[in-house]
């Protein structure tokens, strides 16, 4: 088990497999798949939902041989699926390459983050899965299959919640390596944030707003600017630059966070909020996130503001990001540029769940799509209805995994039987 335990990173999910296995070769992995009644791949277990769970065999690909094979001609890299972004990034960088985005933490596996549509922020940045141009996976009959962008099944197989097979390698479309300078701004009034949402979020390659919903606005705005782009000046908003390093969670030590203060550095040391060798976020938490259409951002955030009296008492911090729309059938950003409204809650499921439901009710008019890897209470019917290509997803899973070898309760509930 990659996290050395039978729980997820947060400890709110106890996995229920009969056994857990970590094969060291593709042949061994294929034998595990064929020999299992049900089998699910586990990445670094950072999901807060039961998306990765299995009642038979949980398999990790972390012990397969680790490769990062760069093809300079096509600017692609074929990487081992179980490696973490923080492990592959320096290798790509050494080859003069980068990835267009990263999540808030580099600790998560490539395959696990791609499978749930994990994203960072940035108007022009699709989720991590949009960098994928090829997948190699062990399928239900134990054979190795390669799926490339352009194949008919590709759009349904990338953000696939582990249900198409066990991914062993991922080929990524890279961008030229780039440097980023990160600056934290403070003190954005909510009305200025909402009226000026496009200008603030569009001022740099990646922008995140952080609020506790306890004051009268957005406490911090993290601006990650490509070196060479015109410097973002947000003084017009009334904000000022932070006078030292900050952590988004009030009271937490900024030593966990990537370098700020406008100091330029390589993309993989600035785009995530948290450093690979430190605990990300607060470490004691639950998380929830909804993606709603970008053009409804201001009114959706007003709706959350309307339930702040419920949210604030159980919240550590909220993050607001933008994600470019994509064509991956189960991606929460499928077909629409999105605003992602995230909540880092206290680690108390009983207190948090009713508030999650209240947030969902407030966001309901905007067709919210919950992050697959986070806590939500949305009904299976509403989840399925939020995905226009759900019928094609079911057909794809029926064709490639008719016996449901890669299906778990989560996937049955929200995808196959919803
Ligand atoms: C502190 C923290 C910060 C986070 N920040 C962000 C963020 O900034 N943005 C964001 O979008 N999300 C964020 N998340 C959520 C996280 O990115 C997702 O839950 C992600 O899926 C976790 O990746 P993982 O490798 O741990 O996958 P797991 O949780 O282990 O698994 C997730 C899914 O991937 C599948 N999977 C894993 N490996 C394979 C494989 N080899 N083949 C096939 N399927 C596989 C599993 O079966 C499961 O369905 C955060 C989570 C934490 C704990």
Coordinates of C-alpha atoms and ligand atoms in Angstrom, one line a residue:
X1 CA 0.0 0.0 0.0
X2 CA 1.5 3.3 -1.1
X3 CA 0.5 5.1 2.1
X4 CA 1.4 2.2 4.3
X5 CA -2.2 1.8 5.6
X6 CA -5.6 0.6 4.6
X7 CA -7.1 4.1 4.9
X8 CA -6.9 7.0 2.5
X9 CA -4.6 9.9 3.2
X10 CA -7.2 11.8 5.2
X11 CA -8.2 8.7 7.2
X12 CA -11.9 9.2 6.5
X13 CA -12.1 6.1 4.2
X14 CA -11.1 2.7 5.3
X15 CA -10.6 0.5 2.3
X16 CA -12.4 -2.9 2.3
X17 CA -10.4 -5.2 0.1
X18 CA -9.8 -8.9 0.8
X19 CA -6.2 -8.2 -0.1
X20 CA -3.8 -5.6 -1.3
X21 CA -1.1 -6.3 -3.8
X22 CA 1.9 -4.4 -5.3
X23 CA 3.1 -6.3 -8.4
X24 CA 6.6 -5.6 -9.7
X25 CA 6.0 -6.6 -13.4
X26 CA 3.3 -6.2 -16.0
X27 CA 2.9 -10.0 -16.2
X28 CA 2.4 -10.2 -12.4
X29 CA -0.2 -7.4 -12.7
X30 CA -2.0 -9.1 -15.5
X31 CA -2.2 -12.3 -13.4
X32 CA -3.6 -10.3 -10.5
X33 CA -6.3 -8.8 -12.7
X34 CA -7.3 -12.1 -14.3
X35 CA -7.3 -13.9 -10.9
X36 CA -9.5 -11.3 -9.2
X37 CA -13.3 -11.2 -9.0
X38 CA -13.0 -7.4 -8.7
X39 CA -9.9 -5.3 -8.8
X40 CA -9.2 -1.6 -8.4
X41 CA -6.0 0.4 -8.8
X42 CA -5.0 2.5 -5.9
X43 CA -2.8 5.5 -6.5
X44 CA -1.5 7.5 -3.6
X45 CA -4.9 7.3 -1.8
X46 CA -5.4 11.0 -1.7
X47 CA -9.1 10.9 -2.6
X48 CA -11.6 11.7 0.1
X49 CA -14.4 9.7 -1.6
X50 CA -14.7 5.9 -1.9
X51 CA -13.8 6.1 -5.6
X52 CA -10.7 3.9 -5.2
X53 CA -12.2 1.3 -2.9
X54 CA -12.7 -2.4 -3.7
X55 CA -14.2 -5.4 -1.9
X56 CA -11.8 -7.9 -3.5
X57 CA -8.3 -6.8 -4.7
X58 CA -6.7 -3.4 -4.4
X59 CA -3.6 -3.2 -6.6
X60 CA -0.9 -0.5 -6.7
X61 CA 1.3 0.1 -9.7
X62 CA 3.9 2.0 -7.6
X63 CA 6.4 -0.9 -7.6
X64 CA 6.4 -1.4 -11.4
X65 CA 9.7 -0.2 -13.0
X66 CA 9.7 3.6 -13.0
X67 CA 10.3 5.3 -16.3
X68 CA 10.2 8.8 -17.6
X69 CA 10.9 8.5 -21.3
X70 CA 11.1 11.9 -23.1
X71 CA 10.6 12.2 -26.8
X72 CA 12.0 15.6 -27.8
X73 CA 10.6 15.4 -31.3
X74 CA 7.0 15.1 -30.3
X75 CA 7.5 17.0 -26.9
X76 CA 5.9 14.0 -25.1
X77 CA 6.9 11.9 -22.1
X78 CA 5.9 8.4 -21.4
X79 CA 5.8 8.0 -17.6
X80 CA 5.0 5.2 -15.1
X81 CA 1.4 5.6 -14.0
X82 CA 2.2 5.2 -10.3
X83 CA 4.9 7.9 -10.1
X84 CA 4.0 11.1 -8.4
X85 CA 4.0 14.4 -10.3
X86 CA 6.7 15.7 -7.9
X87 CA 8.9 12.8 -9.1
X88 CA 8.5 13.2 -12.8
X89 CA 8.5 17.0 -12.9
X90 CA 12.2 17.5 -12.2
X91 CA 13.1 14.9 -14.9
X92 CA 10.9 16.7 -17.5
X93 CA 12.4 20.0 -16.5
X94 CA 15.9 18.7 -16.9
X95 CA 14.9 17.8 -20.5
X96 CA 13.6 21.4 -21.0
X97 CA 9.9 20.3 -20.7
X98 CA 7.0 21.0 -18.4
X99 CA 3.3 20.3 -17.9
X100 CA 0.8 23.0 -18.5
X101 CA -0.7 22.8 -15.0
X102 CA -0.4 20.9 -11.7
X103 CA -2.8 20.4 -8.7
X104 CA -2.2 22.1 -5.4
X105 CA 0.1 19.2 -4.3
X106 CA 2.8 17.3 -6.2
X107 CA 2.3 14.2 -3.9
X108 CA -0.4 12.5 -6.0
X109 CA 0.2 9.8 -8.6
X110 CA -0.1 10.6 -12.3
X111 CA -2.8 7.8 -13.0
X112 CA -4.8 8.6 -9.8
X113 CA -5.0 12.3 -10.5
X114 CA -5.8 11.8 -14.2
X115 CA -8.5 9.3 -13.3
X116 CA -10.5 11.8 -11.3
X117 CA -10.1 14.9 -13.4
X118 CA -7.7 16.6 -10.9
X119 CA -7.0 20.2 -11.8
X120 CA -5.1 23.3 -10.9
X121 CA -6.2 26.8 -11.8
X122 CA -5.9 29.0 -14.8
X123 CA -8.4 30.3 -17.4
X124 CA -6.4 28.5 -20.2
X125 CA -5.5 25.4 -18.2
X126 CA -7.5 22.2 -18.6
X127 CA -7.3 19.6 -15.9
X128 CA -4.2 17.4 -15.7
X129 CA -5.9 14.7 -17.9
X130 CA -6.0 17.1 -20.8
X131 CA -2.2 16.6 -21.0
X132 CA -2.7 12.9 -21.7
X133 CA -2.2 11.7 -25.3
X134 CA -1.8 8.0 -24.5
X135 CA -2.6 5.3 -22.0
X136 CA -1.3 1.8 -21.6
X137 CA -3.5 -0.4 -19.4
X138 CA -4.1 -3.9 -18.4
X139 CA -7.6 -4.8 -19.3
X140 CA -10.2 -7.1 -17.9
X141 CA -8.8 -10.2 -19.8
X142 CA -5.3 -9.4 -18.7
X143 CA -4.1 -8.1 -22.1
X144 CA -2.2 -4.9 -22.4
X145 CA -4.0 -2.2 -24.4
X146 CA -2.8 1.1 -25.7
X147 CA -5.3 3.9 -26.2
X148 CA -4.2 7.1 -28.1
X149 CA -5.8 10.5 -28.4
X150 CA -7.9 10.2 -31.5
X151 CA -9.1 6.6 -30.8
X152 CA -12.8 6.4 -30.5
X153 CA -12.6 5.3 -26.8
X154 CA -10.0 7.8 -25.8
X155 CA -12.3 10.6 -24.4
X156 CA -14.1 8.1 -22.2
X157 CA -11.0 6.3 -21.0
X158 CA -8.8 9.0 -19.5
X159 CA -10.9 10.4 -16.7
X160 CA -12.4 6.9 -16.0
X161 CA -12.3 6.5 -12.2
X162 CA -10.2 3.3 -12.6
X163 CA -13.0 1.5 -14.4
X164 CA -11.5 0.8 -17.8
X165 CA -8.4 -1.0 -16.6
X166 CA -5.2 -0.7 -14.6
X167 CA -3.1 2.0 -16.2
X168 CA 0.6 1.2 -16.2
X169 CA 1.9 4.1 -18.3
X170 CA 0.7 7.5 -19.3
X171 CA 2.0 9.6 -22.3
X172 CA 1.9 13.3 -21.6
X173 CA 1.9 16.2 -24.1
X174 CA 4.5 18.6 -22.6
X175 CA 5.1 22.2 -23.0
X176 CA 8.5 24.0 -23.0
X177 CA 9.8 24.3 -19.5
X178 CA 8.9 27.7 -18.0
X179 CA 9.6 29.7 -14.9
X180 CA 6.9 31.1 -12.6
X181 CA 6.9 33.9 -10.0
X182 CA 4.3 33.5 -7.3
X183 CA 2.9 36.5 -5.4
X184 CA 0.2 36.4 -2.7
X185 CA -2.1 39.4 -2.5
X186 CA -4.4 40.1 0.4
X187 CA -7.6 41.9 1.3
X188 CA -10.0 41.5 -1.7
X189 CA -13.5 42.7 -0.9
X190 CA -16.2 40.2 -2.0
X191 CA -18.0 42.7 -4.2
X192 CA -14.8 43.6 -6.0
X193 CA -13.9 39.9 -6.4
X194 CA -17.2 39.2 -8.0
X195 CA -17.5 42.3 -10.2
X196 CA -13.9 41.9 -11.2
X197 CA -13.8 38.1 -11.3
X198 CA -12.6 37.8 -14.9
X199 CA -9.9 40.5 -14.5
X200 CA -8.5 39.0 -11.3
X201 CA -8.6 35.3 -12.4
X202 CA -7.3 36.2 -15.8
X203 CA -4.4 38.3 -14.6
X204 CA -1.9 35.4 -14.8
X205 CA -1.3 31.8 -15.9
X206 CA -2.8 30.5 -12.6
X207 CA -4.8 32.3 -10.0
X208 CA -6.5 31.1 -6.8
X209 CA -8.7 33.0 -4.4
X210 CA -8.8 31.8 -0.8
X211 CA -11.6 32.7 1.7
X212 CA -12.7 31.4 5.1
X213 CA -16.2 32.9 4.4
X214 CA -15.8 34.5 7.9
X215 CA -14.7 38.0 7.0
X216 CA -16.1 40.4 4.4
X217 CA -14.1 39.1 1.4
X218 CA -11.3 37.0 0.0
X219 CA -8.4 36.9 2.4
X220 CA -5.7 35.8 -0.1
X221 CA -5.2 35.7 -3.9
X222 CA -2.3 33.6 -5.1
X223 CA -1.0 34.8 -8.5
X224 CA 1.3 32.5 -10.4
X225 CA 2.8 34.4 -13.2
X226 CA 4.9 33.1 -16.1
X227 CA 8.2 34.8 -16.1
X228 CA 8.2 36.9 -19.3
X229 CA 4.5 37.8 -19.1
X230 CA 3.6 41.3 -18.1
X231 CA 3.5 41.6 -14.3
X232 CA 0.0 41.5 -12.9
X233 CA -0.7 44.6 -10.9
X234 CA -3.8 44.1 -8.7
X235 CA -3.6 47.3 -6.8
X236 CA -6.7 48.5 -8.6
X237 CA -8.7 46.0 -6.5
X238 CA -7.6 47.6 -3.2
X239 CA -5.4 44.5 -2.4
X240 CA -1.8 44.7 -1.2
X241 CA 1.1 42.3 -1.7
X242 CA 1.6 40.0 1.4
X243 CA 4.6 41.2 3.5
X244 CA 5.9 37.6 4.0
X245 CA 5.1 34.0 3.1
X246 CA 1.6 32.8 3.6
X247 CA -0.3 29.5 4.1
X248 CA -3.9 29.5 2.8
X249 CA -5.2 27.8 6.0
X250 CA -5.3 30.3 8.8
X251 CA -2.6 29.6 11.4
X252 CA -0.8 27.0 9.4
X253 CA 3.0 27.3 8.9
X254 CA 3.9 28.7 5.4
X255 CA 7.0 26.6 5.4
X256 CA 4.8 23.9 3.8
X257 CA 4.1 26.2 0.8
X258 CA 6.0 26.8 -2.4
X259 CA 8.1 30.0 -2.6
X260 CA 6.2 33.2 -2.8
X261 CA 7.3 36.9 -2.9
X262 CA 7.6 37.1 -6.6
X263 CA 10.8 35.0 -6.7
X264 CA 11.0 33.3 -10.0
X265 CA 11.6 29.5 -10.1
X266 CA 10.8 26.4 -12.2
X267 CA 7.2 25.7 -12.9
X268 CA 7.0 22.6 -10.7
X269 CA 8.2 24.5 -7.7
X270 CA 5.6 27.3 -8.0
X271 CA 2.5 25.9 -9.7
X272 CA 1.6 23.6 -6.8
X273 CA 0.8 25.4 -3.5
X274 CA 2.6 22.8 -1.4
X275 CA 6.1 21.4 -1.3
X276 CA 6.6 17.7 -2.0
X277 CA 8.6 17.1 1.2
X278 CA 6.0 18.8 3.4
X279 CA 2.5 17.9 4.4
X280 CA 0.1 19.5 1.9
X281 CA -2.9 21.6 3.0
X282 CA -3.7 21.3 6.8
X283 CA -3.2 17.5 7.0
X284 CA -6.4 17.1 9.2
X285 CA -9.3 17.7 6.9
X286 CA -12.0 16.7 4.5
X287 CA -12.4 18.3 1.1
X288 CA -15.3 19.0 -1.2
X289 CA -15.4 20.7 -4.6
X290 CA -17.9 21.6 -7.3
X291 CA -17.3 22.7 -10.8
X292 CA -19.9 25.1 -12.2
X293 CA -20.0 27.0 -15.5
X294 CA -17.4 29.7 -15.5
X295 CA -19.9 32.4 -16.8
X296 CA -22.0 31.8 -13.7
X297 CA -19.1 32.2 -11.3
X298 CA -20.2 35.4 -9.6
X299 CA -23.8 34.3 -9.0
X300 CA -22.7 30.8 -7.9
X301 CA -20.3 32.4 -5.4
X302 CA -23.1 34.7 -4.2
X303 CA -25.1 31.5 -3.5
X304 CA -22.3 30.1 -1.4
X305 CA -22.1 33.5 0.4
X306 CA -25.8 33.0 1.2
X307 CA -25.0 29.9 3.3
X308 CA -21.7 31.2 4.8
X309 CA -23.3 31.0 8.3
X310 CA -23.4 27.2 7.9
X311 CA -20.1 26.9 6.0
X312 CA -17.8 29.1 8.1
X313 CA -18.1 27.2 11.4
X314 CA -16.8 23.9 9.9
X315 CA -14.5 25.4 7.3
X316 CA -10.7 25.7 7.3
X317 CA -10.6 27.5 4.0
X318 CA -12.3 27.7 0.5
X319 CA -10.3 27.9 -2.7
X320 CA -11.8 29.3 -5.9
X321 CA -10.1 28.4 -9.2
X322 CA -10.8 28.4 -12.9
X323 CA -10.5 25.4 -15.2
X324 CA -10.7 25.3 -19.0
X325 CA -13.4 23.1 -20.5
X326 CA -12.3 19.8 -22.1
X327 CA -13.7 16.9 -24.1
X328 CA -13.2 14.1 -21.6
X329 CA -16.5 12.5 -21.0
X330 CA -16.3 12.1 -17.2
X331 CA -14.2 15.2 -16.6
X332 CA -16.0 17.7 -14.2
X333 CA -15.0 20.4 -16.7
X334 CA -16.4 18.4 -19.7
X335 CA -17.8 20.8 -22.3
X336 CA -17.6 24.0 -20.2
X337 CA -15.1 26.4 -19.0
X338 CA -15.6 26.1 -15.2
X339 CA -15.1 27.8 -11.9
X340 CA -14.1 25.3 -9.2
X341 CA -15.4 26.1 -5.7
X342 CA -13.5 24.1 -3.1
X343 CA -13.9 23.6 0.6
X344 CA -11.3 22.4 3.0
X345 CA -13.4 21.3 6.0
X346 CA -12.5 20.4 9.5
X347 CA -12.0 16.6 9.9
X348 CA -15.4 15.8 11.3
X349 CA -17.7 14.0 8.8
X350 CA -20.8 14.2 11.0
X351 CA -20.6 18.0 11.3
X352 CA -19.5 18.5 7.7
X353 CA -22.0 16.4 5.7
X354 CA -25.1 18.5 6.5
X355 CA -23.2 21.6 5.4
X356 CA -22.0 19.9 2.2
X357 CA -25.7 19.2 1.5
X358 CA -26.6 22.8 2.1
X359 CA -23.8 24.0 -0.3
X360 CA -25.1 21.6 -2.9
X361 CA -28.6 23.0 -2.5
X362 CA -27.3 26.5 -2.9
X363 CA -25.3 25.5 -6.0
X364 CA -28.1 23.3 -7.5
X365 CA -29.3 25.9 -10.1
X366 CA -25.8 26.0 -11.6
X367 CA -25.5 22.3 -12.5
X368 CA -22.6 21.6 -10.1
X369 CA -20.4 18.6 -10.9
X370 CA -18.8 17.3 -7.7
X371 CA -15.1 16.4 -7.8
X372 CA -15.0 12.6 -8.0
X373 CA -12.2 12.4 -5.4
X374 CA -13.8 14.5 -2.8
X375 CA -16.7 14.3 -0.3
X376 CA -20.2 15.0 -1.7
X377 CA -23.8 14.0 -1.1
X378 CA -25.3 14.7 -4.5
X379 CA -27.8 12.0 -5.6
X380 CA -26.5 9.5 -8.1
X381 CA -29.2 10.6 -10.6
X382 CA -28.1 14.2 -10.3
X383 CA -24.4 13.3 -10.7
X384 CA -25.2 11.2 -13.8
X385 CA -27.5 13.9 -15.2
X386 CA -24.6 16.5 -15.0
X387 CA -22.6 14.5 -17.6
X388 CA -24.0 14.7 -21.2
X389 CA -22.0 11.7 -22.4
X390 CA -22.9 9.3 -19.5
X391 CA -24.7 6.9 -21.8
X392 CA -21.6 6.6 -23.9
X393 CA -19.5 6.0 -20.8
X394 CA -21.8 3.1 -19.8
X395 CA -21.6 1.7 -23.3
X396 CA -17.8 1.9 -23.2
X397 CA -17.6 0.2 -19.8
X398 CA -20.1 -2.5 -20.9
X399 CA -18.0 -3.2 -24.0
X400 CA -14.6 -3.3 -22.2
X401 CA -15.5 -4.7 -18.8
X402 CA -18.8 -6.5 -19.2
X403 CA -18.4 -8.5 -16.0
X404 CA -17.6 -5.3 -14.0
X405 CA -14.2 -6.6 -12.9
X406 CA -13.0 -2.9 -12.4
X407 CA -16.3 -1.7 -11.0
X408 CA -16.8 -0.9 -7.3
X409 CA -19.8 0.4 -5.4
X410 CA -18.9 4.0 -6.1
X411 CA -18.7 3.4 -9.9
X412 CA -21.9 1.3 -9.8
X413 CA -23.7 4.0 -7.9
X414 CA -22.7 7.1 -9.8
X415 CA -21.9 5.8 -13.2
X416 CA -23.0 2.3 -14.3
X417 CA -26.4 2.1 -12.5
X418 CA -27.2 5.8 -11.9
Ligands
LIG1 C1 -4.2 17.6 0.4 C2 -4.9 17.4 -0.9 C3 -4.9 18.4 -1.9 C4 -5.6 18.1 -3.1 N1 -5.6 19.1 -4.1 C5 -6.3 18.9 -5.2 C6 -6.2 19.9 -6.2 O1 -5.5 20.9 -6.2 N2 -7.0 19.7 -7.3 C7 -7.8 18.6 -7.5 O2 -8.5 18.5 -8.5 N3 -7.8 17.7 -6.6 C8 -7.0 17.8 -5.4 N4 -7.1 16.8 -4.5 C9 -7.8 15.5 -4.8 C10 -6.8 14.5 -5.5 O3 -6.0 15.2 -6.5 C11 -7.6 13.4 -6.2 O4 -8.3 12.8 -5.3 C12 -6.6 12.5 -6.9 O5 -7.4 11.6 -7.7 C13 -5.7 11.7 -6.0 O6 -4.8 11.0 -6.7 P1 -4.3 9.6 -6.1 O7 -3.1 9.2 -6.9 O8 -4.1 9.7 -4.7 O9 -5.5 8.6 -6.5 P2 -6.3 7.7 -5.6 O10 -7.1 8.5 -4.6 O11 -5.5 6.6 -5.1 O12 -7.3 7.0 -6.7 C14 -8.2 7.9 -7.4 C15 -8.8 7.1 -8.6 O13 -7.8 6.8 -9.5 C16 -7.8 5.4 -9.8 N5 -6.5 5.0 -10.1 C17 -5.4 5.2 -9.4 N6 -4.3 4.6 -10.0 C18 -4.8 4.0 -11.1 C19 -4.2 3.3 -12.2 N7 -2.9 3.0 -12.2 N8 -5.0 2.8 -13.2 C20 -6.3 3.1 -13.2 N9 -6.9 3.8 -12.2 C21 -6.1 4.3 -11.2 C22 -8.4 4.8 -8.6 O14 -9.0 3.5 -8.9 C23 -9.4 5.8 -8.2 O15 -10.6 5.6 -8.9 C24 -6.3 16.9 -3.3 C25 -6.3 15.9 -2.3 C26 -5.6 16.1 -1.1 C27 -5.5 15.1 -0.1

